[in-house]
mmCIF file of C-alpha atoms in Angstrom:
data_model
loop_
_atom_site.group_PDB
_atom_site.id
_atom_site.type_symbol
_atom_site.label_atom_id
_atom_site.label_comp_id
_atom_site.label_asym_id
_atom_site.label_seq_id
_atom_site.Cartn_x
_atom_site.Cartn_y
_atom_site.Cartn_z
ATOM 1 C CA UNK N 1 -44.532 -30.893 0.075
ATOM 2 C CA UNK N 2 -44.205 -28.777 3.327
ATOM 3 C CA UNK N 3 -42.536 -25.088 2.835
ATOM 4 C CA UNK N 4 -39.908 -24.518 4.399
ATOM 5 C CA UNK N 5 -40.500 -21.760 8.183
ATOM 6 C CA UNK N 6 -39.758 -17.901 7.455
ATOM 7 C CA UNK N 7 -36.822 -16.540 9.022
ATOM 8 C CA UNK N 8 -38.945 -14.630 11.166
ATOM 9 C CA UNK N 9 -39.798 -18.467 13.167
ATOM 10 C CA UNK N 10 -36.272 -19.657 13.052
ATOM 11 C CA UNK N 11 -36.393 -19.253 16.896
ATOM 12 C CA UNK N 12 -33.727 -17.997 19.335
ATOM 13 C CA UNK N 13 -30.443 -19.177 20.568
ATOM 14 C CA UNK N 14 -30.485 -21.948 22.737
ATOM 15 C CA UNK N 15 -29.320 -21.769 26.469
ATOM 16 C CA UNK N 16 -25.771 -23.051 25.615
ATOM 17 C CA UNK N 17 -25.104 -21.065 22.895
ATOM 18 C CA UNK N 18 -25.899 -17.756 25.023
ATOM 19 C CA UNK N 19 -23.705 -19.174 27.683
ATOM 20 C CA UNK N 20 -20.684 -19.576 25.644
ATOM 21 C CA UNK N 21 -20.729 -16.056 24.154
ATOM 22 C CA UNK N 22 -17.433 -14.725 24.757
ATOM 23 C CA UNK N 23 -15.383 -17.827 25.080
ATOM 24 C CA UNK N 24 -12.505 -19.072 23.437
ATOM 25 C CA UNK N 25 -14.762 -19.573 19.560
ATOM 26 C CA UNK N 26 -15.456 -15.954 19.457
ATOM 27 C CA UNK N 27 -13.754 -14.018 17.335
ATOM 28 C CA UNK N 28 -11.035 -12.356 17.734
ATOM 29 C CA UNK N 29 -8.886 -9.345 15.902
ATOM 30 C CA UNK N 30 -5.640 -7.739 16.803
ATOM 31 C CA UNK N 31 -5.461 -4.658 19.463
ATOM 32 C CA UNK N 32 -6.148 -0.888 17.686
ATOM 33 C CA UNK N 33 -2.724 1.087 17.059
ATOM 34 C CA UNK N 34 -1.819 4.529 18.837
ATOM 35 C CA UNK N 35 -2.120 7.755 16.656
ATOM 36 C CA UNK N 36 0.047 10.206 16.112
ATOM 37 C CA UNK N 37 -0.141 13.470 14.263
ATOM 38 C CA UNK N 38 3.165 14.285 12.751
ATOM 39 C CA UNK N 39 3.213 18.857 13.164
ATOM 40 C CA UNK N 40 6.040 20.906 11.725
ATOM 41 C CA UNK N 41 6.937 21.829 15.078
ATOM 42 C CA UNK N 42 7.246 18.090 16.231
ATOM 43 C CA UNK N 43 9.579 17.945 13.086
ATOM 44 C CA UNK N 44 11.265 20.732 13.780
ATOM 45 C CA UNK N 45 12.051 19.963 17.717
ATOM 46 C CA UNK N 46 13.450 16.495 16.325
ATOM 47 C CA UNK N 47 16.493 18.027 14.251
ATOM 48 C CA UNK N 48 16.631 15.399 11.315
ATOM 49 C CA UNK N 49 20.335 15.655 9.624
ATOM 50 C CA UNK N 50 18.839 14.079 6.832
ATOM 51 C CA UNK N 51 15.580 13.503 5.235
ATOM 52 C CA UNK N 52 15.843 11.228 2.860
ATOM 53 C CA UNK N 53 16.497 7.344 4.147
ATOM 54 C CA UNK N 54 18.634 4.283 2.859
ATOM 55 C CA UNK N 55 17.325 1.175 2.058
ATOM 56 C CA UNK N 56 18.693 -2.653 3.281
ATOM 57 C CA UNK N 57 19.256 -5.365 2.339
ATOM 58 C CA UNK N 58 19.614 -8.468 4.650
ATOM 59 C CA UNK N 59 23.206 -10.137 3.923
ATOM 60 C CA UNK N 60 21.034 -13.785 3.659
ATOM 61 C CA UNK N 61 18.646 -12.076 1.045
ATOM 62 C CA UNK N 62 19.111 -12.401 -2.623
ATOM 63 C CA UNK N 63 19.299 -9.461 -4.761
ATOM 64 C CA UNK N 64 16.787 -9.251 -7.941
ATOM 65 C CA UNK N 65 17.240 -6.369 -9.262
ATOM 66 C CA UNK N 66 14.079 -7.312 -11.139
ATOM 67 C CA UNK N 67 11.223 -9.877 -10.673
ATOM 68 C CA UNK N 68 10.686 -13.416 -11.286
ATOM 69 C CA UNK N 69 7.093 -13.543 -12.604
ATOM 70 C CA UNK N 70 4.620 -16.029 -11.894
ATOM 71 C CA UNK N 71 4.812 -19.652 -13.610
ATOM 72 C CA UNK N 72 2.792 -19.256 -17.564
ATOM 73 C CA UNK N 73 0.213 -21.612 -16.428
ATOM 74 C CA UNK N 74 -0.796 -19.903 -12.960
ATOM 75 C CA UNK N 75 -1.626 -17.199 -14.254
ATOM 76 C CA UNK N 76 -5.352 -15.715 -14.317
ATOM 77 C CA UNK N 77 -6.532 -14.369 -17.609
ATOM 78 C CA UNK N 78 -6.206 -10.756 -18.559
ATOM 79 C CA UNK N 79 -8.706 -7.838 -16.961
ATOM 80 C CA UNK N 80 -11.366 -8.062 -19.976
ATOM 81 C CA UNK N 81 -10.681 -4.508 -22.262
ATOM 82 C CA UNK N 82 -13.372 -3.111 -24.571
ATOM 83 C CA UNK N 83 -12.051 -2.518 -28.474
ATOM 84 C CA UNK N 84 -11.832 0.995 -29.446
ATOM 85 C CA UNK N 85 -15.315 1.758 -30.684
ATOM 86 C CA UNK N 86 -17.220 -1.066 -30.279
ATOM 87 C CA UNK N 87 -20.931 -0.135 -28.234
ATOM 88 C CA UNK N 88 -22.218 -3.079 -25.451
ATOM 89 C CA UNK N 89 -24.094 -3.961 -22.748
ATOM 90 C CA UNK N 90 -21.064 -4.625 -20.481
ATOM 91 C CA UNK N 91 -18.519 -3.248 -17.840
ATOM 92 C CA UNK N 92 -15.510 -3.207 -17.628
ATOM 93 C CA UNK N 93 -13.087 -2.556 -14.149
ATOM 94 C CA UNK N 94 -11.447 0.859 -13.779
ATOM 95 C CA UNK N 95 -8.735 2.207 -14.714
ATOM 96 C CA UNK N 96 -6.363 0.061 -16.189
ATOM 97 C CA UNK N 97 -5.213 1.806 -19.414
ATOM 98 C CA UNK N 98 -4.914 -0.492 -22.658
ATOM 99 C CA UNK N 99 -2.639 -2.391 -22.538
ATOM 100 C CA UNK N 100 -2.665 -3.453 -19.082
ATOM 101 C CA UNK N 101 1.099 -4.069 -18.161
ATOM 102 C CA UNK N 102 0.851 -5.556 -14.876
ATOM 103 C CA UNK N 103 1.759 -9.030 -14.028
ATOM 104 C CA UNK N 104 1.641 -11.526 -10.958
ATOM 105 C CA UNK N 105 4.754 -11.839 -9.356
ATOM 106 C CA UNK N 106 6.429 -15.307 -7.330
ATOM 107 C CA UNK N 107 8.938 -13.437 -5.681
ATOM 108 C CA UNK N 108 10.828 -13.589 -1.985
ATOM 109 C CA UNK N 109 14.262 -12.385 -3.288
ATOM 110 C CA UNK N 110 14.956 -8.114 -2.371
ATOM 111 C CA UNK N 111 13.517 -6.201 -2.775
ATOM 112 C CA UNK N 112 10.069 -7.780 -3.645
ATOM 113 C CA UNK N 113 9.971 -9.195 -0.076
ATOM 114 C CA UNK N 114 10.001 -6.159 1.105
ATOM 115 C CA UNK N 115 6.043 -4.775 -0.387
ATOM 116 C CA UNK N 116 3.214 -6.799 1.302
ATOM 117 C CA UNK N 117 -0.481 -6.885 2.296
ATOM 118 C CA UNK N 118 -2.182 -4.746 4.326
ATOM 119 C CA UNK N 119 -5.201 -5.905 5.831
ATOM 120 C CA UNK N 120 -7.378 -4.024 7.473
ATOM 121 C CA UNK N 121 -11.606 -4.758 8.824
ATOM 122 C CA UNK N 122 -13.492 -6.007 6.359
ATOM 123 C CA UNK N 123 -10.773 -5.088 3.038
ATOM 124 C CA UNK N 124 -6.898 -4.454 2.466
ATOM 125 C CA UNK N 125 -4.128 -2.135 0.977
ATOM 126 C CA UNK N 126 -0.536 -2.236 -0.237
ATOM 127 C CA UNK N 127 2.467 -0.873 1.787
ATOM 128 C CA UNK N 128 6.271 -1.498 1.881
ATOM 129 C CA UNK N 129 8.666 -1.482 4.765
ATOM 130 C CA UNK N 130 10.382 1.394 5.194
ATOM 131 C CA UNK N 131 12.478 0.365 8.564
ATOM 132 C CA UNK N 132 13.089 -2.392 10.466
ATOM 133 C CA UNK N 133 9.551 -2.757 11.806
ATOM 134 C CA UNK N 134 8.163 0.827 9.845
ATOM 135 C CA UNK N 135 5.679 0.548 6.637
ATOM 136 C CA UNK N 136 4.323 3.094 4.586
ATOM 137 C CA UNK N 137 0.472 2.810 3.129
ATOM 138 C CA UNK N 138 -1.868 5.226 2.296
ATOM 139 C CA UNK N 139 -3.569 6.952 4.569
ATOM 140 C CA UNK N 140 -6.908 6.484 3.096
ATOM 141 C CA UNK N 141 -6.101 2.499 3.795
ATOM 142 C CA UNK N 142 -6.001 3.184 7.317
ATOM 143 C CA UNK N 143 -9.148 2.505 9.233
ATOM 144 C CA UNK N 144 -9.984 6.091 10.753
ATOM 145 C CA UNK N 145 -12.825 5.758 13.261
ATOM 146 C CA UNK N 146 -14.626 8.834 15.140
ATOM 147 C CA UNK N 147 -13.013 9.202 17.756
ATOM 148 C CA UNK N 148 -10.035 10.530 16.585
ATOM 149 C CA UNK N 149 -7.901 6.594 16.588
ATOM 150 C CA UNK N 150 -7.791 3.809 13.914
ATOM 151 C CA UNK N 151 -9.556 0.140 14.091
ATOM 152 C CA UNK N 152 -6.729 -2.382 13.877
ATOM 153 C CA UNK N 153 -4.362 -2.824 10.561
ATOM 154 C CA UNK N 154 -1.744 -5.648 9.890
ATOM 155 C CA UNK N 155 1.055 -6.321 7.820
ATOM 156 C CA UNK N 156 2.028 -9.458 5.339
ATOM 157 C CA UNK N 157 5.559 -9.161 2.997
ATOM 158 C CA UNK N 158 5.124 -10.639 0.055
ATOM 159 C CA UNK N 159 1.668 -12.747 1.128
ATOM 160 C CA UNK N 160 0.691 -14.881 -2.315
ATOM 161 C CA UNK N 161 -2.538 -16.663 -2.036
ATOM 162 C CA UNK N 162 -2.371 -18.336 2.162
ATOM 163 C CA UNK N 163 1.410 -18.295 1.956
ATOM 164 C CA UNK N 164 3.664 -15.636 4.047
ATOM 165 C CA UNK N 165 7.311 -16.421 3.750
ATOM 166 C CA UNK N 166 8.143 -13.926 5.903
ATOM 167 C CA UNK N 167 4.706 -14.142 8.957
ATOM 168 C CA UNK N 168 2.716 -10.938 9.676
ATOM 169 C CA UNK N 169 2.820 -7.882 12.024
ATOM 170 C CA UNK N 170 -0.027 -5.691 13.299
ATOM 171 C CA UNK N 171 0.317 -1.713 13.519
ATOM 172 C CA UNK N 172 0.708 -0.486 17.295
ATOM 173 C CA UNK N 173 1.047 3.227 15.968
ATOM 174 C CA UNK N 174 0.305 5.106 13.066
ATOM 175 C CA UNK N 175 2.206 8.706 12.094
ATOM 176 C CA UNK N 176 0.286 10.879 9.720
ATOM 177 C CA UNK N 177 0.272 14.228 8.173
ATOM 178 C CA UNK N 178 -3.514 14.036 7.549
ATOM 179 C CA UNK N 179 -6.322 11.878 8.116
ATOM 180 C CA UNK N 180 -7.196 11.309 4.851
ATOM 181 C CA UNK N 181 -10.694 9.565 4.192
ATOM 182 C CA UNK N 182 -11.998 8.173 1.061
ATOM 183 C CA UNK N 183 -15.488 7.698 1.462
ATOM 184 C CA UNK N 184 -16.432 11.593 0.096
ATOM 185 C CA UNK N 185 -13.083 11.546 -2.410
ATOM 186 C CA UNK N 186 -10.329 12.072 -2.508
ATOM 187 C CA UNK N 187 -9.021 15.934 -2.806
ATOM 188 C CA UNK N 188 -5.867 17.418 -3.840
ATOM 189 C CA UNK N 189 -4.488 18.089 -1.035
ATOM 190 C CA UNK N 190 -5.357 14.846 0.650
ATOM 191 C CA UNK N 191 -3.556 12.911 -2.534
ATOM 192 C CA UNK N 192 -0.486 14.901 -1.793
ATOM 193 C CA UNK N 193 -0.553 14.120 1.619
ATOM 194 C CA UNK N 194 -1.971 10.692 1.338
ATOM 195 C CA UNK N 195 0.519 8.360 3.078
ATOM 196 C CA UNK N 196 1.395 7.256 6.775
ATOM 197 C CA UNK N 197 4.296 5.453 8.839
ATOM 198 C CA UNK N 198 3.294 2.358 10.506
ATOM 199 C CA UNK N 199 5.109 0.634 13.350
ATOM 200 C CA UNK N 200 5.049 -2.414 13.713
ATOM 201 C CA UNK N 201 4.798 -5.179 16.375
ATOM 202 C CA UNK N 202 7.458 -7.062 15.393
ATOM 203 C CA UNK N 203 10.931 -6.175 13.835
ATOM 204 C CA UNK N 204 9.916 -7.823 10.059
ATOM 205 C CA UNK N 205 12.534 -5.620 8.360
ATOM 206 C CA UNK N 206 15.549 -7.956 10.003
ATOM 207 C CA UNK N 207 13.929 -10.795 7.288
ATOM 208 C CA UNK N 208 12.646 -8.125 4.665
ATOM 209 C CA UNK N 209 15.121 -5.436 4.697
ATOM 210 C CA UNK N 210 13.357 -3.020 3.573
ATOM 211 C CA UNK N 211 12.997 0.232 0.815
ATOM 212 C CA UNK N 212 15.217 3.994 0.930
ATOM 213 C CA UNK N 213 12.982 7.047 0.535
ATOM 214 C CA UNK N 214 13.609 9.881 -1.321
ATOM 215 C CA UNK N 215 11.754 13.213 -2.423
ATOM 216 C CA UNK N 216 9.770 13.031 -6.086
ATOM 217 C CA UNK N 217 11.234 15.690 -8.255
ATOM 218 C CA UNK N 218 8.990 17.558 -10.788
ATOM 219 C CA UNK N 219 12.321 16.988 -13.057
ATOM 220 C CA UNK N 220 11.926 13.200 -13.415
ATOM 221 C CA UNK N 221 8.169 13.719 -15.061
ATOM 222 C CA UNK N 222 8.031 12.364 -18.186
ATOM 223 C CA UNK N 223 10.722 9.667 -17.945
ATOM 224 C CA UNK N 224 10.107 5.473 -17.529
ATOM 225 C CA UNK N 225 11.809 4.974 -14.252
ATOM 226 C CA UNK N 226 9.288 3.748 -11.926
ATOM 227 C CA UNK N 227 8.308 0.099 -10.771
ATOM 228 C CA UNK N 228 5.174 -0.512 -8.182
ATOM 229 C CA UNK N 229 3.896 -2.883 -6.228
ATOM 230 C CA UNK N 230 0.225 -3.362 -5.372
ATOM 231 C CA UNK N 231 -2.674 -5.734 -4.569
ATOM 232 C CA UNK N 232 -5.729 -5.135 -6.484
ATOM 233 C CA UNK N 233 -8.858 -6.979 -6.388
ATOM 234 C CA UNK N 234 -8.543 -8.092 -10.311
ATOM 235 C CA UNK N 235 -5.891 -9.727 -11.922
ATOM 236 C CA UNK N 236 -4.613 -11.015 -8.013
ATOM 237 C CA UNK N 237 -7.531 -11.150 -6.211
ATOM 238 C CA UNK N 238 -6.792 -9.214 -3.139
ATOM 239 C CA UNK N 239 -3.973 -12.018 -2.595
ATOM 240 C CA UNK N 240 -0.966 -12.060 -5.054
ATOM 241 C CA UNK N 241 1.084 -9.049 -5.876
ATOM 242 C CA UNK N 242 1.086 -7.690 -9.144
ATOM 243 C CA UNK N 243 4.139 -5.845 -10.773
ATOM 244 C CA UNK N 244 3.675 -2.803 -13.352
ATOM 245 C CA UNK N 245 7.438 -1.288 -14.404
ATOM 246 C CA UNK N 246 8.455 1.206 -17.249
ATOM 247 C CA UNK N 247 5.713 3.788 -15.147
ATOM 248 C CA UNK N 248 5.851 7.316 -16.012
ATOM 249 C CA UNK N 249 5.024 10.533 -13.727
ATOM 250 C CA UNK N 250 3.217 12.898 -16.085
ATOM 251 C CA UNK N 251 2.535 16.005 -14.055
ATOM 252 C CA UNK N 252 3.135 17.641 -10.439
ATOM 253 C CA UNK N 253 0.951 19.938 -8.355
ATOM 254 C CA UNK N 254 2.790 21.277 -5.259
ATOM 255 C CA UNK N 255 0.199 20.885 -1.936
ATOM 256 C CA UNK N 256 1.035 22.129 1.559
ATOM 257 C CA UNK N 257 -0.681 21.389 4.621
ATOM 258 C CA UNK N 258 0.535 21.961 8.346
ATOM 259 C CA UNK N 259 3.756 24.052 6.894
ATOM 260 C CA UNK N 260 5.182 21.345 5.365
ATOM 261 C CA UNK N 261 5.626 20.572 1.058
ATOM 262 C CA UNK N 262 4.239 18.001 -0.753
ATOM 263 C CA UNK N 263 2.995 16.702 -3.942
ATOM 264 C CA UNK N 264 -0.285 15.278 -6.080
ATOM 265 C CA UNK N 265 1.631 13.243 -8.803
ATOM 266 C CA UNK N 266 -0.335 12.030 -11.627
ATOM 267 C CA UNK N 267 -0.181 9.541 -13.519
ATOM 268 C CA UNK N 268 -1.251 6.730 -16.116
ATOM 269 C CA UNK N 269 0.285 3.328 -14.555
ATOM 270 C CA UNK N 270 -2.265 0.653 -13.810
ATOM 271 C CA UNK N 271 -3.573 -0.148 -10.909
ATOM 272 C CA UNK N 272 -7.368 -0.836 -9.786
ATOM 273 C CA UNK N 273 -8.827 -0.556 -6.196
ATOM 274 C CA UNK N 274 -6.735 -2.877 -3.872
ATOM 275 C CA UNK N 275 -3.041 -1.391 -4.600
ATOM 276 C CA UNK N 276 -3.445 2.270 -2.920
ATOM 277 C CA UNK N 277 -0.671 2.220 -0.237
ATOM 278 C CA UNK N 278 1.647 0.288 -2.836
ATOM 279 C CA UNK N 279 5.403 2.035 -3.367
ATOM 280 C CA UNK N 280 6.335 3.811 -6.591
ATOM 281 C CA UNK N 281 9.823 3.542 -6.280
ATOM 282 C CA UNK N 282 13.552 3.625 -8.601
ATOM 283 C CA UNK N 283 17.011 3.045 -8.750
ATOM 284 C CA UNK N 284 20.119 5.114 -8.400
ATOM 285 C CA UNK N 285 23.190 4.491 -9.445
ATOM 286 C CA UNK N 286 25.626 3.517 -6.266
ATOM 287 C CA UNK N 287 22.699 2.407 -4.064
ATOM 288 C CA UNK N 288 22.140 -0.638 -2.367
ATOM 289 C CA UNK N 289 18.649 -0.438 -2.971
ATOM 290 C CA UNK N 290 15.121 1.176 -4.609
ATOM 291 C CA UNK N 291 14.043 4.370 -3.465
ATOM 292 C CA UNK N 292 9.973 5.236 -2.587
ATOM 293 C CA UNK N 293 9.353 8.465 -4.272
ATOM 294 C CA UNK N 294 5.458 7.769 -4.159
ATOM 295 C CA UNK N 295 2.614 6.260 -2.765
ATOM 296 C CA UNK N 296 -0.767 5.464 -4.249
ATOM 297 C CA UNK N 297 -3.599 7.231 -3.816
ATOM 298 C CA UNK N 298 -6.271 7.944 -6.353
ATOM 299 C CA UNK N 299 -7.586 6.921 -9.402
ATOM 300 C CA UNK N 300 -10.892 8.070 -12.392
ATOM 301 C CA UNK N 301 -8.784 11.939 -11.288
ATOM 302 C CA UNK N 302 -11.889 14.482 -12.055
ATOM 303 C CA UNK N 303 -13.954 12.052 -14.531
ATOM 304 C CA UNK N 304 -14.096 8.439 -15.134
ATOM 305 C CA UNK N 305 -11.385 7.002 -16.761
ATOM 306 C CA UNK N 306 -9.225 10.069 -15.535
ATOM 307 C CA UNK N 307 -5.450 9.426 -14.322
ATOM 308 C CA UNK N 308 -4.343 8.038 -11.650
ATOM 309 C CA UNK N 309 -2.832 10.243 -8.539
ATOM 310 C CA UNK N 310 -0.169 9.501 -5.987
ATOM 311 C CA UNK N 311 1.359 11.342 -3.267
ATOM 312 C CA UNK N 312 5.300 12.467 -3.121
ATOM 313 C CA UNK N 313 7.826 14.842 -1.920
ATOM 314 C CA UNK N 314 9.700 16.229 0.320
ATOM 315 C CA UNK N 315 6.576 15.895 3.455
ATOM 316 C CA UNK N 316 7.162 11.697 1.891
ATOM 317 C CA UNK N 317 11.106 11.132 3.885
ATOM 318 C CA UNK N 318 10.280 13.995 5.770
ATOM 319 C CA UNK N 319 7.201 11.527 7.666
ATOM 320 C CA UNK N 320 9.801 8.373 7.828
ATOM 321 C CA UNK N 321 13.107 10.175 9.069
ATOM 322 C CA UNK N 322 10.519 11.393 11.604
ATOM 323 C CA UNK N 323 8.866 7.731 12.396
ATOM 324 C CA UNK N 324 12.358 6.230 12.311
ATOM 325 C CA UNK N 325 14.275 8.838 14.620
ATOM 326 C CA UNK N 326 11.606 8.505 17.264
ATOM 327 C CA UNK N 327 11.049 4.383 17.363
ATOM 328 C CA UNK N 328 14.297 3.174 15.799
#
């Protein structure tokens, strides 16, 4: 039987292929955004009247404070976890702390429609609308480039598989305190400031609404108050939104950068890669929607199986307020 040719003998592109390079069949991507470092001086110049921001629910948006979970027949098997004391030759995903309390949601009401998937070259993260055309995600989700800029990002609210009920938009500008690079690990100061506000090319918030924001207080440590939405790589395969409730923040570490104060917020709420940038949020009496207090940053802090970390504190709502004041 004749053997196939080795790859080195597969030949060269034909003339018509070379002539067609660059035509309308070539790959195209969204434009790269402008990046803007926010400094303490820039913040002071704005003289912002308030730090906290209120959420917004469109008049025609149904309200469901607790989300509609995925129909049981559509669920995927839960992530495997090793029973205590068992030894074997099998690996398990990290970092979810048994029992796994995450659930896929199937809901387009408010506030769940404010959360979505952030697509970047070769990957994704999670994010949430915090203004009419403003989305917050983790700084380490941003594809920072060596020249000081960023590659493209897009945001799709409440994407579920291929369903995109509110459309999608690309990022035109990014406001940031720190450019966090996850390739060498996330340091304590980076985790505390691991969030950015992205301005979108379309006013998606007119349809989705947005969440408010509030400074996280260490007085809330140990309280069962928080929920999270993200796009994990395991049970949601990166294309289904996953909900975690009854969240608890365990401790905080104060950090400072450029005169701004923030906190590394430690917790053992369940998550895996893909959920970075997703919000931790809570509800307050009298508010018309929830408020973001922490953005998910890191996992396995200090060692394999270690706690998870998020960024929160005064600098989080300050950054949102600044972006909204500059580009309403």
